[in-house]
Amino acid sequence: MKSYKIACVPGDGIGNEVVPESLKVLDTVAVQCGFKLNFEHYDYSCEHYVKHGKMMPEDGLDRLRDNDAIFLGAVGYPGVPDHVSLWGLLIPIRRTFQQYVNLRPVRLLEGVSSPLKSPGNVDFYIVRENNEGEYSSSGGRIYQGTKNEVVVQESIFTRNGVDKVMKYAFELANKRGKRLTSATKSNGIIHTMPFWDERFADIGKAYPNIETSQYHIDILAAHFVQHPDWFDVVVASNLFGDVLSDLGPAVVGGMGIAAGANLNPEKTYPSMFEPVHGSAPDIAGKNVANPIACFWTAKLMLDHLGETEGANLLMSSIEDTLKEGSITTRDLGGTASTQDMTNAILKSLQTK
């Protein structure tokens, strides 16, 4: 029996509600498919920051290093600035473990309503560069607080970084509908975006069977709303991918069903899996958080671990439960509790 070490970091807010429910589901899938998941729990969070002045201990990354994957609920809490949680936990994990691909599925599931009148068949992935680009710490401020204040923020694009994420996107498109779209803004951003376009065109030569397209980020965002059924795989820089990967789930039902993965595709280091919805402090503790995003994130983790049967089983149960429509949490227009949704998924799993 295969066994996997999973670092479990519930984090803040509803992370402490949806992660325990996800572990129940994961354990059930593991039993049915003949593998074992060993969870080690870590209290890295904004609460840890309030108590200790840091998001994790000094050796926090070393503790995570030897795991097969990291399963994260959410971080963020009122009173702790977002940049503290981001730069104190998420970005160090993503960069130290070379999780250079941020992968977000965007799919309109049967039984879930889109805010769009006629969305069509929406089923695509966003591949976001996750380690460099616009989210660089290069820059600074001088003459702070005076009328002469100057602020400089620099974007860092490397050929190695851009090529790796683009090759991943091309390979993913090759396994799916063989269509790949690049997000750019080379008409206004004079250095980094033309370079991005050049690398996209050059790498594309090795994939003549892939139909490629590129759009400036502004019109691409409009197409996400007007024509989300056009897309198969979309590759984008760190900033553009961040924006698009929230817009995408918004047109197929909202953040409550938005899954995410931070991947080190070579598996040299552990990858991290986190739902997109954040800690949602406004509903934390009310037992109304939709766990579907976390379940779908768990499915992505099983895919990465190579447990395809388990991943497909879990996704099938999610689809069947939502299709039936009898169980919907508050953010899906219903009144079910977090546990009600979990129990419905578990019931579906047991019938397969």
Coordinates of C-alpha atoms in Angstrom, one line a residue:
M1 CA 0.0 0.0 0.0
K2 CA 1.4 3.4 -1.0
S3 CA 1.6 5.9 1.8
Y4 CA 2.0 9.7 1.6
K5 CA 3.1 12.3 4.1
I6 CA 0.8 15.4 4.0
A7 CA 1.6 18.6 5.9
C8 CA -1.8 19.9 6.9
V9 CA -2.0 23.7 7.6
P10 CA -5.6 24.7 8.3
G11 CA -4.5 28.4 8.8
D12 CA -7.2 31.0 9.6
G13 CA -10.9 31.6 9.5
I14 CA -12.9 29.0 7.5
G15 CA -9.7 27.1 6.8
N16 CA -10.2 25.6 10.2
E17 CA -13.7 24.4 9.1
V18 CA -13.2 23.2 5.6
V19 CA -9.9 21.4 6.1
P20 CA -11.1 18.9 8.7
E21 CA -14.0 18.1 6.5
S22 CA -11.7 17.6 3.6
L23 CA -9.6 15.2 5.6
K24 CA -12.7 13.0 6.2
V25 CA -13.3 12.9 2.5
L26 CA -9.7 12.2 1.7
D27 CA -9.5 9.4 4.2
T28 CA -12.6 7.8 2.7
V29 CA -11.2 8.0 -0.8
A30 CA -7.9 6.5 0.4
V31 CA -9.5 3.5 2.0
Q32 CA -11.6 2.9 -1.1
C33 CA -8.6 3.1 -3.5
G34 CA -6.0 1.3 -1.4
F35 CA -3.5 4.0 -0.3
K36 CA -2.8 5.8 2.9
L37 CA -2.5 9.5 3.8
N38 CA -0.5 10.4 6.9
F39 CA -1.4 14.0 8.0
E40 CA 1.0 16.1 10.2
H41 CA -0.7 19.2 11.5
Y42 CA 1.0 22.7 11.7
D43 CA -0.4 25.8 13.3
Y44 CA 1.2 28.3 10.8
S45 CA -1.3 31.1 10.6
C46 CA -2.1 34.7 11.5
E47 CA -2.9 33.6 15.0
H48 CA 0.6 32.2 15.2
Y49 CA 1.8 35.7 14.0
V50 CA -0.2 37.5 16.7
K51 CA 1.3 35.2 19.4
H52 CA 4.9 35.0 18.1
G53 CA 5.4 37.9 15.7
K54 CA 5.9 35.6 12.7
M55 CA 3.7 33.4 10.5
M56 CA 5.7 30.2 11.2
P57 CA 8.7 29.2 13.3
E58 CA 12.3 29.8 12.1
D59 CA 12.6 26.2 11.0
G60 CA 9.0 26.2 9.5
L61 CA 10.1 25.5 6.0
D62 CA 12.4 22.7 7.0
R63 CA 9.5 21.0 8.8
L64 CA 7.5 21.0 5.6
R65 CA 10.3 20.0 3.2
D66 CA 10.1 16.2 3.6
N67 CA 6.4 15.9 3.0
D68 CA 4.9 14.7 -0.3
A69 CA 2.4 17.6 -0.3
I70 CA 1.2 20.6 1.7
F71 CA -2.6 21.0 2.2
L72 CA -3.4 24.5 3.2
G73 CA -6.8 25.9 4.2
A74 CA -6.4 29.7 4.1
V75 CA -4.5 32.5 5.7
G76 CA -5.6 36.0 6.6
Y77 CA -7.3 37.7 9.5
P78 CA -8.5 41.2 10.4
G79 CA -5.8 43.1 12.1
V80 CA -3.0 41.3 10.4
P81 CA -2.1 43.0 7.1
D82 CA -2.4 40.8 4.0
H83 CA 1.2 41.4 3.0
V84 CA 2.3 39.9 6.3
S85 CA 0.5 36.6 5.7
L86 CA 1.5 36.6 2.1
W87 CA 5.2 37.3 2.5
G88 CA 5.5 35.6 5.8
L89 CA 4.1 32.2 4.7
L90 CA 2.7 31.7 1.2
I91 CA 5.5 33.3 -0.9
P92 CA 8.3 31.7 1.1
I93 CA 6.7 28.3 0.6
R94 CA 6.1 28.9 -3.1
R95 CA 9.6 30.1 -3.8
T96 CA 11.6 27.9 -1.5
F97 CA 9.9 24.8 -2.9
Q98 CA 10.0 26.1 -6.5
Q99 CA 6.3 25.9 -6.9
Y100 CA 6.5 27.9 -10.1
V101 CA 3.1 26.8 -11.5
N102 CA -0.2 28.0 -10.0
L103 CA -2.9 25.9 -11.4
R104 CA -6.6 26.9 -11.3
P105 CA -9.4 24.9 -12.8
V106 CA -12.4 26.9 -14.2
R107 CA -15.4 24.7 -14.9
L108 CA -19.1 25.2 -14.8
L109 CA -20.4 22.2 -13.0
E110 CA -24.0 21.0 -13.5
G111 CA -26.2 22.2 -10.7
V112 CA -24.2 25.4 -10.2
S113 CA -25.6 28.6 -11.5
S114 CA -23.4 31.1 -13.4
P115 CA -24.1 34.8 -13.1
L116 CA -23.9 34.9 -16.9
K117 CA -27.1 34.4 -19.0
S118 CA -25.5 32.0 -21.5
P119 CA -22.1 30.8 -20.4
G120 CA -21.9 27.8 -22.6
N121 CA -19.7 24.8 -21.9
V122 CA -17.0 26.4 -19.6
D123 CA -14.1 24.1 -18.9
F124 CA -10.5 25.4 -18.9
Y125 CA -7.4 25.8 -16.7
I126 CA -5.4 28.9 -15.8
V127 CA -1.7 28.4 -15.6
R128 CA -0.1 31.3 -13.6
E129 CA 3.6 31.9 -13.3
N130 CA 4.0 31.7 -9.5
N131 CA 7.6 32.6 -8.5
E132 CA 8.6 35.9 -10.2
G133 CA 7.2 38.4 -12.6
E134 CA 5.4 41.4 -11.1
Y135 CA 5.4 40.0 -7.6
S136 CA 9.0 40.8 -7.0
S137 CA 10.4 42.3 -3.8
S138 CA 12.9 44.4 -5.9
G139 CA 12.3 48.1 -5.5
G140 CA 11.9 50.5 -2.6
R141 CA 10.8 53.9 -1.3
I142 CA 12.7 57.1 -0.6
Y143 CA 11.7 60.4 1.0
Q144 CA 8.8 58.6 2.5
G145 CA 6.0 60.8 3.8
T146 CA 7.3 63.9 2.0
K147 CA 6.1 65.6 -1.2
N148 CA 9.3 64.2 -2.9
E149 CA 8.4 60.6 -2.1
V150 CA 9.5 58.1 -4.8
V151 CA 8.3 54.5 -5.0
V152 CA 9.9 52.0 -7.4
Q153 CA 8.6 48.4 -7.9
E154 CA 10.4 46.2 -10.4
S155 CA 9.1 43.2 -12.3
I156 CA 11.6 40.3 -12.7
F157 CA 11.1 38.0 -15.7
T158 CA 13.8 35.4 -16.4
R159 CA 14.0 33.2 -19.5
N160 CA 14.2 30.1 -17.2
G161 CA 11.1 31.1 -15.3
V162 CA 9.0 32.1 -18.2
D163 CA 10.0 29.0 -20.3
K164 CA 9.2 26.6 -17.5
V165 CA 5.7 27.8 -16.9
M166 CA 5.0 28.1 -20.7
K167 CA 6.2 24.5 -21.3
Y168 CA 3.9 23.3 -18.5
A169 CA 1.0 25.1 -20.2
F170 CA 1.8 23.7 -23.6
E171 CA 2.0 20.2 -22.2
L172 CA -1.3 20.6 -20.4
A173 CA -3.0 21.9 -23.5
N174 CA -1.5 18.9 -25.4
K175 CA -3.3 16.6 -23.0
R176 CA -6.6 18.5 -23.3
G177 CA -8.2 20.4 -26.2
K178 CA -4.9 21.4 -27.8
R179 CA -5.7 25.2 -27.5
L180 CA -3.5 27.6 -25.5
T181 CA -4.1 31.3 -24.9
S182 CA -1.5 33.7 -23.6
A183 CA -2.3 36.8 -21.6
T184 CA -0.1 39.8 -22.5
K185 CA 0.0 43.6 -22.5
S186 CA 2.8 44.2 -24.8
N187 CA 1.3 47.3 -26.3
G188 CA 1.7 49.1 -23.0
I189 CA 4.4 47.3 -21.0
I190 CA 7.5 47.8 -23.2
H191 CA 10.0 45.3 -21.9
T192 CA 8.6 42.4 -20.0
M193 CA 5.5 41.7 -22.1
P194 CA 7.2 41.7 -25.5
F195 CA 9.7 39.3 -24.0
W196 CA 6.8 37.2 -22.7
D197 CA 5.3 37.2 -26.3
E198 CA 8.6 36.2 -27.8
R199 CA 9.1 33.2 -25.5
F200 CA 5.5 32.1 -26.1
A201 CA 6.0 32.2 -29.9
D202 CA 9.4 30.5 -29.7
I203 CA 8.3 27.7 -27.4
G204 CA 5.2 27.2 -29.5
K205 CA 7.4 26.0 -32.4
A206 CA 7.9 22.7 -30.6
Y207 CA 4.1 22.2 -30.4
P208 CA 2.8 22.6 -33.9
N209 CA -0.3 20.7 -33.1
I210 CA -1.4 23.3 -30.5
E211 CA -3.6 26.1 -31.6
T212 CA -2.3 29.3 -30.0
S213 CA -3.8 32.7 -29.4
Q214 CA -2.9 35.8 -27.3
Y215 CA -4.9 38.7 -26.0
H216 CA -4.1 41.8 -24.1
I217 CA -5.2 41.4 -20.5
D218 CA -8.0 44.0 -20.7
I219 CA -9.8 42.3 -23.7
L220 CA -9.0 38.9 -22.3
A221 CA -10.8 39.8 -19.1
A222 CA -13.8 40.9 -21.2
H223 CA -13.7 37.6 -23.1
F224 CA -13.8 35.7 -19.8
V225 CA -17.1 37.3 -19.1
Q226 CA -18.6 37.3 -22.6
H227 CA -17.1 34.1 -24.1
P228 CA -15.7 31.8 -21.3
D229 CA -16.4 28.8 -23.4
W230 CA -13.7 29.9 -25.9
F231 CA -10.8 28.7 -23.7
D232 CA -9.0 25.5 -22.9
V233 CA -5.7 26.5 -21.2
V234 CA -4.7 30.1 -20.4
V235 CA -1.1 30.9 -19.4
A236 CA -0.3 34.2 -17.7
S237 CA 2.3 36.1 -15.7
N238 CA 2.1 36.3 -11.9
L239 CA -0.1 39.4 -11.7
F240 CA -2.3 38.8 -14.7
G241 CA -2.8 35.2 -13.7
D242 CA -3.7 36.3 -10.2
V243 CA -6.5 38.5 -11.6
L244 CA -7.8 36.1 -14.1
S245 CA -7.8 33.2 -11.7
D246 CA -10.4 35.0 -9.5
L247 CA -12.4 36.2 -12.5
G248 CA -12.6 32.7 -13.9
P249 CA -14.3 31.1 -10.9
A250 CA -16.5 34.2 -10.5
V251 CA -18.2 33.4 -13.8
V252 CA -18.8 29.7 -12.9
G253 CA -20.3 30.1 -9.5
G254 CA -17.9 31.9 -7.1
M255 CA -15.0 31.5 -4.8
G256 CA -16.8 28.8 -2.8
I257 CA -16.0 26.2 -5.5
A258 CA -12.6 27.6 -6.6
A259 CA -9.7 25.2 -6.3
G260 CA -6.0 25.9 -6.6
A261 CA -2.6 24.2 -6.6
N262 CA 1.0 25.6 -6.3
L263 CA 3.0 23.0 -8.2
N264 CA 6.6 21.9 -8.4
P265 CA 6.0 19.7 -11.4
E266 CA 9.3 17.8 -11.1
K267 CA 8.4 16.8 -7.5
T268 CA 11.8 17.8 -6.3
Y269 CA 10.0 19.6 -3.5
P270 CA 6.5 19.3 -2.1
S271 CA 3.7 21.1 -3.9
M272 CA 1.1 23.1 -2.0
F273 CA -2.7 22.8 -2.5
E274 CA -5.0 25.6 -1.3
P275 CA -8.5 26.6 -2.2
V276 CA -8.8 30.1 -3.6
H277 CA -11.5 31.5 -1.3
G278 CA -9.3 32.8 1.4
S279 CA -10.1 32.8 5.1
A280 CA -13.5 34.6 4.8
P281 CA -13.6 36.0 8.3
D282 CA -17.1 37.3 7.7
I283 CA -18.5 33.8 7.8
A284 CA -15.9 32.1 9.9
G285 CA -17.4 30.1 12.8
K286 CA -20.9 30.1 11.4
N287 CA -20.7 26.6 9.9
V288 CA -21.9 27.8 6.5
A289 CA -18.6 27.7 4.5
N290 CA -18.8 25.8 1.3
P291 CA -16.2 23.0 1.5
I292 CA -16.4 22.2 -2.3
A293 CA -13.4 24.4 -3.2
C294 CA -11.3 22.5 -0.6
F295 CA -12.6 19.1 -1.8
W296 CA -11.7 20.0 -5.4
T297 CA -8.3 21.2 -4.2
A298 CA -7.9 17.8 -2.5
K299 CA -8.7 16.2 -5.9
L300 CA -5.8 18.3 -7.5
M301 CA -3.5 17.0 -4.8
L302 CA -4.5 13.4 -5.5
D303 CA -3.8 14.0 -9.2
H304 CA -0.3 15.3 -8.4
L305 CA 0.4 12.3 -6.2
G306 CA -0.5 10.0 -9.0
E307 CA -3.6 8.7 -7.4
T308 CA -5.7 9.2 -10.5
E309 CA -8.4 6.7 -9.4
G310 CA -8.9 8.5 -6.2
A311 CA -8.9 11.9 -7.8
N312 CA -11.5 10.8 -10.4
L313 CA -13.7 9.2 -7.7
L314 CA -13.7 12.3 -5.6
M315 CA -14.5 14.6 -8.6
S316 CA -17.3 12.3 -9.6
S317 CA -18.8 12.5 -6.2
I318 CA -18.6 16.3 -6.2
E319 CA -20.2 16.5 -9.6
D320 CA -23.0 14.0 -8.7
T321 CA -23.8 15.8 -5.4
L322 CA -24.0 19.3 -7.0
K323 CA -26.0 17.9 -10.0
E324 CA -28.6 16.4 -7.6
G325 CA -29.0 19.9 -6.2
S326 CA -30.5 18.8 -2.9
I327 CA -27.5 20.0 -0.8
T328 CA -26.4 23.6 -1.3
T329 CA -24.5 25.7 1.2
R330 CA -25.5 29.3 1.8
D331 CA -23.0 30.7 -0.7
L332 CA -24.6 28.4 -3.3
G333 CA -28.1 29.8 -2.5
G334 CA -29.0 27.1 0.0
T335 CA -29.1 26.6 3.8
A336 CA -27.0 23.5 4.3
S337 CA -24.2 23.5 6.8
T338 CA -20.5 22.7 6.0
Q339 CA -21.0 19.2 7.5
D340 CA -24.2 18.7 5.5
M341 CA -22.2 19.1 2.3
T342 CA -19.5 16.8 3.6
N343 CA -22.0 14.1 4.5
A344 CA -23.5 14.3 1.0
I345 CA -20.1 13.8 -0.6
L346 CA -19.3 10.9 1.7
K347 CA -22.7 9.3 0.9
S348 CA -21.9 9.7 -2.8
L349 CA -18.5 8.1 -2.3
Q350 CA -19.9 5.1 -0.5
T351 CA -22.2 4.3 -3.4
K352 CA -19.3 4.1 -6.0

